[in-house]
Tab-separated table of C-alpha atoms in Angstrom:
chain	number	residue	atom	x	y	z
A	8	MET	CA	0.000	0.000	0.000
A	9	ALA	CA	2.824	2.447	0.771
A	10	ARG	CA	4.561	1.873	-2.633
A	11	LYS	CA	1.566	2.777	-4.761
A	12	ARG	CA	1.102	6.211	-3.004
A	13	ARG	CA	4.698	7.282	-3.755
A	14	GLU	CA	4.198	6.755	-7.513
A	15	ALA	CA	1.108	8.992	-7.560
A	16	ASP	CA	2.940	11.885	-5.880
A	17	ASN	CA	5.789	11.828	-8.432
A	18	PHE	CA	3.348	12.137	-11.329
A	19	SER	CA	1.611	15.082	-9.750
A	20	LEU	CA	4.853	17.034	-9.303
A	21	SER	CA	5.896	16.616	-12.884
A	22	PHE	CA	2.509	17.820	-14.106
A	23	LEU	CA	2.766	20.961	-12.006
A	24	ASP	CA	6.238	21.625	-13.354
A	25	CYS	CA	4.929	21.506	-16.902
A	26	ILE	CA	2.081	23.833	-16.098
A	27	CYS	CA	4.444	26.284	-14.470
A	28	CYS	CA	6.792	26.226	-17.439
A	29	GLY	CA	3.885	26.944	-19.779
A	30	PHE	CA	2.750	29.890	-17.758
A	31	GLY	CA	6.271	31.144	-17.582
A	32	ALA	CA	6.665	30.996	-21.336
A	33	ILE	CA	3.452	32.966	-21.819
A	34	ILE	CA	4.613	35.571	-19.346
A	35	LEU	CA	7.957	35.839	-21.173
A	36	LEU	CA	6.187	36.392	-24.485
A	37	LEU	CA	4.046	39.086	-22.973
A	38	VAL	CA	7.107	40.767	-21.518
A	39	LEU	CA	8.918	40.693	-24.864
A	40	THR	CA	5.871	42.084	-26.728
A	41	LYS	CA	5.497	44.988	-24.289
A	42	ILE	CA	9.146	45.895	-24.824
A	43	TYR	CA	8.589	46.741	-28.630
A	44	GLU	CA	5.096	48.263	-28.292
A	45	PRO	CA	6.248	51.849	-27.390
A	46	VAL	CA	8.549	51.901	-30.438
A	47	THR	CA	5.672	51.030	-32.769
A	48	ILE	CA	3.398	53.603	-31.177
A	49	GLU	CA	6.087	56.253	-31.447
A	50	ARG	CA	6.635	55.538	-35.102
A	51	ALA	CA	2.911	55.705	-35.806
A	52	LYS	CA	2.654	58.954	-33.863
A	53	THR	CA	5.557	60.438	-35.820
A	54	ASN	CA	3.994	59.455	-39.157
A	55	LEU	CA	0.656	60.955	-38.167
A	56	GLN	CA	2.284	64.213	-37.122
A	57	SER	CA	4.121	64.426	-40.458
A	58	LEU	CA	0.862	63.807	-42.320
A	59	ILE	CA	-0.949	66.446	-40.275
A	60	ALA	CA	1.846	68.949	-40.915
A	61	LYS	CA	1.719	68.234	-44.668
A	62	LEU	CA	-2.078	68.591	-44.789
A	63	GLN	CA	-1.876	71.861	-42.857
A	64	GLU	CA	0.733	73.145	-45.289
A	65	GLU	CA	-1.493	72.236	-48.251
A	66	LEU	CA	-4.452	73.885	-46.525
A	67	PHE	CA	-2.492	77.110	-46.046
A	68	GLU	CA	-1.409	76.999	-49.686
A	69	ILE	CA	-4.995	76.494	-50.874
A	70	ARG	CA	-6.177	79.354	-48.673
A	71	GLY	CA	-3.495	81.606	-50.173
A	72	GLU	CA	-4.498	80.686	-53.710
A	73	SER	CA	-8.143	81.275	-52.817
A	74	VAL	CA	-7.313	84.770	-51.576
A	75	VAL	CA	-5.416	85.525	-54.806
A	76	LEU	CA	-8.253	84.197	-56.975
A	77	ASN	CA	-10.841	86.188	-55.031
A	78	ARG	CA	-8.729	89.313	-55.518
A	79	GLU	CA	-8.441	88.668	-59.257
A	80	LEU	CA	-12.170	87.962	-59.531
A	81	LYS	CA	-12.967	91.214	-57.782
A	82	SER	CA	-10.611	93.102	-60.101
A	83	ALA	CA	-12.197	91.456	-63.168
A	84	ARG	CA	-15.684	92.389	-61.962
A	85	GLU	CA	-14.567	95.977	-61.458
A	86	GLN	CA	-13.120	96.044	-64.992
A	87	VAL	CA	-16.350	94.617	-66.445
A	88	SER	CA	-18.369	97.210	-64.565
A	89	GLU	CA	-16.104	99.986	-65.847
A	90	SER	CA	-16.335	98.662	-69.409
A	91	GLN	CA	-20.121	98.549	-69.182
A	92	LYS	CA	-20.144	102.164	-68.018
A	93	LYS	CA	-17.920	103.211	-70.930
A	94	LEU	CA	-20.082	101.236	-73.383
A	95	ALA	CA	-23.222	102.914	-72.086
A	96	GLN	CA	-21.524	106.305	-72.411
A	97	LEU	CA	-20.404	105.566	-75.989
A	98	ARG	CA	-23.914	104.424	-76.916
A	99	GLY	CA	-25.282	107.642	-75.534
A	100	ASP	CA	-22.721	109.671	-77.510
A	101	LEU	CA	-23.576	107.716	-80.692
A	102	THR	CA	-27.287	108.350	-80.221
A	103	LYS	CA	-26.571	112.036	-79.661
A	104	ILE	CA	-24.425	112.279	-82.818
A	105	ARG	CA	-27.048	110.465	-84.902
A	106	GLY	CA	-29.656	112.830	-83.596
A	107	GLN	CA	-27.510	115.812	-84.633
A	108	TYR	CA	-26.648	114.661	-88.155
A	109	ASN	CA	-29.639	112.597	-89.310
A	110	PRO	CA	-31.919	114.755	-91.431
A	111	GLN	CA	-35.305	115.325	-89.899
A	112	GLU	CA	-38.475	115.196	-91.943
A	113	ASP	CA	-39.831	118.180	-90.058
A	114	ASP	CA	-36.643	120.212	-89.522
A	115	SER	CA	-37.702	123.390	-87.784
A	116	SER	CA	-34.956	125.408	-89.540
A	117	PHE	CA	-36.880	125.112	-92.809
A	118	SER	CA	-40.506	125.841	-92.180
A	119	GLN	CA	-43.134	125.430	-94.852
A	120	GLU	CA	-43.443	129.188	-95.172
A	121	THR	CA	-39.713	129.632	-95.816
A	122	GLU	CA	-39.645	126.776	-98.315
A	123	GLY	CA	-42.561	128.311	-100.196
A	124	GLU	CA	-40.760	131.667	-100.357
A	125	LEU	CA	-37.646	129.983	-101.747
A	126	ARG	CA	-39.667	128.233	-104.455
A	127	LEU	CA	-41.320	131.522	-105.460
A	128	ALA	CA	-37.945	133.250	-105.599
A	129	ARG	CA	-36.511	130.462	-107.749
A	130	GLN	CA	-39.473	130.647	-110.133
A	131	ALA	CA	-39.181	134.413	-110.386
A	132	LEU	CA	-35.452	134.123	-111.081
A	133	THR	CA	-36.085	131.623	-113.887
A	134	GLU	CA	-38.678	133.922	-115.492
A	135	GLU	CA	-36.326	136.882	-115.243
A	136	MET	CA	-33.530	134.907	-116.883
A	137	GLN	CA	-35.835	133.919	-119.738
A	138	ARG	CA	-36.901	137.547	-120.207
A	139	LEU	CA	-33.317	138.746	-120.342
A	140	ARG	CA	-32.323	136.060	-122.839
A	141	PRO	CA	-35.245	135.835	-125.302
A	142	ASN	CA	-33.059	135.069	-128.313
A	143	PHE	CA	-30.678	132.657	-126.603
A	144	ARG	CA	-30.255	129.295	-128.339
A	145	ARG	CA	-27.991	126.491	-127.132
A	146	ALA	CA	-25.349	125.437	-129.662
A	147	ASP	CA	-25.856	121.963	-131.115
A	148	ASP	CA	-22.295	120.912	-130.208
A	149	ALA	CA	-22.368	122.338	-126.670
A	150	PRO	CA	-20.219	120.425	-124.153
A	151	VAL	CA	-21.506	118.838	-120.926
A	152	GLY	CA	-21.118	122.180	-119.164
A	153	GLY	CA	-23.718	123.624	-121.550
A	154	ILE	CA	-26.478	121.204	-120.550
A	155	PRO	CA	-29.487	123.033	-119.044
A	156	VAL	CA	-29.656	122.305	-115.331
A	157	ASP	CA	-33.085	123.689	-114.515
A	158	SER	CA	-34.556	120.225	-113.801
A	159	GLU	CA	-35.430	119.279	-110.250
A	160	TYR	CA	-35.429	115.516	-110.869
A	161	VAL	CA	-32.816	113.465	-112.732
A	162	VAL	CA	-33.007	109.930	-114.196
A	163	PHE	CA	-29.909	108.131	-115.520
A	164	ILE	CA	-30.416	105.445	-118.187
A	165	ILE	CA	-27.190	103.480	-118.626
A	166	ASP	CA	-26.334	100.823	-121.208
A	167	THR	CA	-24.895	97.890	-119.212
A	168	SER	CA	-24.000	95.738	-122.231
A	169	GLY	CA	-20.701	93.900	-122.541
A	170	SER	CA	-19.156	96.463	-124.898
A	171	MET	CA	-19.845	99.272	-122.406
A	172	GLN	CA	-18.538	97.228	-119.489
A	173	GLN	CA	-15.374	96.280	-121.333
A	174	ASP	CA	-14.447	99.473	-123.206
A	175	SER	CA	-16.031	102.487	-121.505
A	176	TRP	CA	-17.125	101.685	-117.953
A	177	GLN	CA	-14.521	103.838	-116.173
A	178	LYS	CA	-15.432	106.773	-118.415
A	179	VAL	CA	-19.127	106.178	-117.699
A	180	ARG	CA	-18.534	106.340	-113.951
A	181	ARG	CA	-16.518	109.549	-114.351
A	182	LYS	CA	-19.133	111.212	-116.572
A	183	ILE	CA	-21.916	110.328	-114.130
A	184	ARG	CA	-19.987	112.039	-111.350
A	185	GLU	CA	-19.367	115.066	-113.563
A	186	THR	CA	-23.053	115.236	-114.501
A	187	LEU	CA	-24.137	115.047	-110.863
A	188	ASP	CA	-21.697	117.842	-110.089
A	189	LEU	CA	-23.767	120.050	-112.415
A	190	TYR	CA	-26.626	119.586	-109.933
A	191	PRO	CA	-25.437	120.494	-106.430
A	192	SER	CA	-28.847	119.406	-105.171
A	193	VAL	CA	-31.958	117.883	-106.742
A	194	LEU	CA	-35.300	116.946	-105.253
A	195	GLY	CA	-35.020	113.353	-106.465
A	196	MET	CA	-32.961	111.039	-108.620
A	197	GLN	CA	-33.198	107.571	-110.116
A	198	ILE	CA	-30.872	105.246	-112.033
A	199	MET	CA	-31.751	102.334	-114.337
A	200	ASN	CA	-30.239	100.469	-117.267
A	201	ASP	CA	-31.322	100.508	-120.925
A	202	ASN	CA	-33.803	97.667	-120.236
A	203	GLY	CA	-35.510	99.680	-117.510
A	204	ARG	CA	-33.990	97.634	-114.655
A	205	TYR	CA	-33.369	99.743	-111.546
A	206	MET	CA	-30.001	99.880	-109.812
A	207	PHE	CA	-31.997	99.963	-106.546
A	208	PRO	CA	-34.986	97.664	-107.239
A	209	GLU	CA	-36.659	98.524	-103.943
A	210	SER	CA	-37.056	102.139	-105.130
A	211	ALA	CA	-38.845	101.305	-108.398
A	212	GLY	CA	-41.541	103.869	-109.174
A	213	SER	CA	-40.359	106.340	-106.540
A	214	TRP	CA	-37.522	108.837	-106.198
A	215	LEU	CA	-34.207	108.378	-104.443
A	216	LYS	CA	-33.374	111.148	-102.005
A	217	ASP	CA	-30.353	113.199	-103.061
A	218	THR	CA	-27.683	113.031	-100.353
A	219	PRO	CA	-23.857	112.834	-100.464
A	220	ALA	CA	-24.123	109.290	-99.107
A	221	ARG	CA	-26.523	108.298	-101.907
A	222	ARG	CA	-24.219	109.725	-104.578
A	223	GLU	CA	-21.279	107.826	-103.123
A	224	LEU	CA	-23.335	104.627	-102.991
A	225	ILE	CA	-24.245	105.012	-106.684
A	226	ASN	CA	-20.561	105.393	-107.543
A	227	ARG	CA	-19.661	102.235	-105.574
A	228	ARG	CA	-22.444	100.155	-107.120
A	229	MET	CA	-21.397	101.205	-110.606
A	230	SER	CA	-18.156	99.270	-110.107
A	231	ASN	CA	-19.933	95.888	-110.222
A	232	TRP	CA	-23.395	96.574	-111.694
A	233	ARG	CA	-24.083	93.810	-114.242
A	234	ALA	CA	-27.777	94.169	-115.192
A	235	THR	CA	-29.001	92.365	-118.329
A	236	SER	CA	-28.887	94.606	-121.411
A	237	VAL	CA	-29.864	94.456	-125.110
A	238	SER	CA	-27.969	97.642	-126.092
A	239	SER	CA	-31.123	99.594	-126.874
A	240	PRO	CA	-31.899	102.671	-124.767
A	241	VAL	CA	-35.475	102.878	-126.058
A	242	ASN	CA	-36.967	100.564	-123.412
A	243	GLY	CA	-35.316	102.483	-120.597
A	244	ILE	CA	-36.417	105.840	-122.028
A	245	LYS	CA	-40.030	104.701	-122.400
A	246	THR	CA	-40.091	103.224	-118.893
A	247	ALA	CA	-38.703	106.438	-117.401
A	248	ILE	CA	-41.175	108.688	-119.240
A	249	ARG	CA	-44.186	106.523	-118.374
A	250	THR	CA	-43.171	106.331	-114.700
A	251	TYR	CA	-41.844	109.831	-113.993
A	252	GLY	CA	-42.875	112.072	-116.907
A	253	ARG	CA	-46.472	112.815	-115.992
A	254	GLN	CA	-46.075	113.988	-112.413
A	255	GLY	CA	-45.950	117.728	-113.146
A	256	LYS	CA	-42.243	117.858	-112.283
A	257	LYS	CA	-39.191	119.102	-114.177
A	258	VAL	CA	-37.431	115.882	-115.129
A	259	SER	CA	-34.251	115.288	-117.127
A	260	LEU	CA	-33.189	111.944	-118.564
A	261	TYR	CA	-29.498	111.248	-119.139
A	262	VAL	CA	-28.876	108.385	-121.554
A	263	PHE	CA	-25.402	106.783	-121.510
A	264	GLY	CA	-24.707	104.281	-124.314
A	265	ASP	CA	-22.449	103.171	-127.141
A	266	ASP	CA	-24.637	101.499	-129.752
A	267	PHE	CA	-28.177	100.851	-130.984
A	268	LYS	CA	-29.039	97.601	-132.699
A	269	GLY	CA	-32.411	97.892	-134.313
A	270	GLY	CA	-35.434	99.876	-135.408
A	271	SER	CA	-36.081	103.024	-137.366
A	272	VAL	CA	-34.726	106.223	-135.812
A	273	GLU	CA	-37.699	108.230	-137.078
A	274	ALA	CA	-40.271	105.711	-135.819
A	275	LEU	CA	-38.698	105.481	-132.389
A	276	ALA	CA	-38.460	109.265	-132.087
A	277	ASP	CA	-42.152	109.534	-132.984
A	278	ALA	CA	-43.021	106.930	-130.336
A	279	VAL	CA	-41.172	108.956	-127.706
A	280	ASP	CA	-42.984	112.116	-128.881
A	281	ARG	CA	-46.303	110.444	-128.157
A	282	LEU	CA	-45.186	109.544	-124.643
A	283	ASN	CA	-43.676	112.996	-124.024
A	284	PRO	CA	-45.960	115.439	-125.872
A	285	GLU	CA	-45.529	119.193	-126.002
A	286	ASP	CA	-47.708	121.412	-123.845
A	287	ALA	CA	-49.481	124.593	-124.946
A	288	ASP	CA	-46.183	126.513	-124.770
A	289	GLY	CA	-44.371	123.985	-126.921
A	290	LYS	CA	-42.424	122.510	-124.004
A	291	ARG	CA	-42.142	118.891	-122.937
A	292	SER	CA	-42.318	117.642	-119.373
A	293	VAL	CA	-39.154	115.551	-119.774
A	294	ARG	CA	-35.828	116.706	-121.194
A	295	ILE	CA	-33.680	114.032	-122.824
A	296	HIS	CA	-29.885	114.377	-122.771
A	297	ALA	CA	-27.447	111.767	-124.065
A	298	VAL	CA	-23.760	110.958	-123.710
A	299	GLY	CA	-22.315	108.649	-126.369
A	300	PHE	CA	-19.315	106.365	-125.959
A	301	PRO	CA	-18.553	105.245	-129.546
A	302	HIS	CA	-17.592	101.591	-129.768
A	303	ARG	CA	-14.615	101.085	-132.065
A	304	PHE	CA	-13.217	97.982	-133.713
A	305	SER	CA	-9.585	96.992	-133.274
A	306	SER	CA	-8.867	98.762	-136.579
A	307	GLY	CA	-10.131	102.042	-135.103
A	308	ARG	CA	-13.277	102.189	-137.271
A	309	VAL	CA	-16.514	103.175	-135.506
A	310	SER	CA	-19.174	100.457	-135.686
A	311	GLU	CA	-22.454	100.941	-137.555
A	312	GLU	CA	-24.389	100.366	-134.307
A	313	ALA	CA	-22.497	103.297	-132.754
A	314	ARG	CA	-23.498	105.504	-135.694
A	315	GLN	CA	-27.110	104.432	-135.274
A	316	PHE	CA	-26.971	105.299	-131.551
A	317	SER	CA	-25.591	108.759	-132.349
A	318	ALA	CA	-28.290	109.382	-134.940
A	319	LEU	CA	-31.066	108.293	-132.568
A	320	MET	CA	-29.756	110.358	-129.652
A	321	ARG	CA	-29.282	113.488	-131.781
A	322	GLU	CA	-32.890	113.244	-132.930
A	323	LEU	CA	-34.296	112.527	-129.457
A	324	THR	CA	-32.324	115.271	-127.726
A	325	PHE	CA	-33.217	117.788	-130.455
A	326	ARG	CA	-36.944	117.058	-130.169
A	327	ASN	CA	-36.972	116.922	-126.375
A	328	GLY	CA	-34.950	120.015	-125.469
A	329	GLY	CA	-31.774	118.214	-124.507
A	330	THR	CA	-28.114	117.939	-125.468
A	331	PHE	CA	-26.144	115.124	-127.095
A	332	VAL	CA	-22.452	114.825	-126.239
A	333	ALA	CA	-20.050	112.326	-127.818
A	334	VAL	CA	-17.132	111.296	-125.616
A	335	THR	CA	-13.800	111.128	-127.407
A	336	ASP	CA	-10.870	108.878	-126.565
A	337	ARG	CA	-9.298	111.744	-124.616
A	338	SER	CA	-12.438	112.704	-122.705
């Protein structure tokens, strides 16, 4: 019985030793782990502080840029506001200038009474001139300066055919300017080609107002006016007389051309007489003037169509109180 008890005690001691060793190992591991924990925490703390410092630096930089951008935005808004003020001022100045220079329909400086007095004075002057010159007769070969300029309304009829465009167009433009210079001011004007096509189609049947701007516009449009033409001024003359010749106004037609390609001169002149008859005093409501630009062949010989045009215009101008002028190569 005593031997069996001793064996049980030995086993119990060994088991306790093992348990104690296990606990000791665990305690040693815990001790070793606690030794390195402050180092890890310190490193993490250092990294976080560096990150915070970097973020703060970026924040300060962003705030600085924001201040700069706000300053620039404010400056831009001030510039826009100043520009808007200047624009409004310029618009006001433009409106004021337009108001000063645009002609007014009812300009107070020229009342109806004054205008009537001027018309009466002009009529009296014309009658006095006629009384003082009862035997005056215009020479048949009078130059452009000798054309009567008593008309208040002027219509230009221009041949726009290829021969005119190619050979004489610059001269035509110059002669139109010279003719307009004979009339410092007219009550109305119109311009069409030999087919009766208007340079300003929107004004067909009415009168163009005579202004320096209108005269300049006519000169500019002449540079590229390409209306269809048949080289016969008769259609344009008839259209002008029918439209503007029976309005009780003093009207002058100016025909610019280089040739005429058909019809009897006598028959056409008679047809124009019927459209533009004489009144009781033997006068016609429309004067017809003509400026000829003879078309020549390469040999220098004047074409038969140019001779026909000259014959027709001499007859028409003679019957209708006008002047025919032939432009030479040096004109």
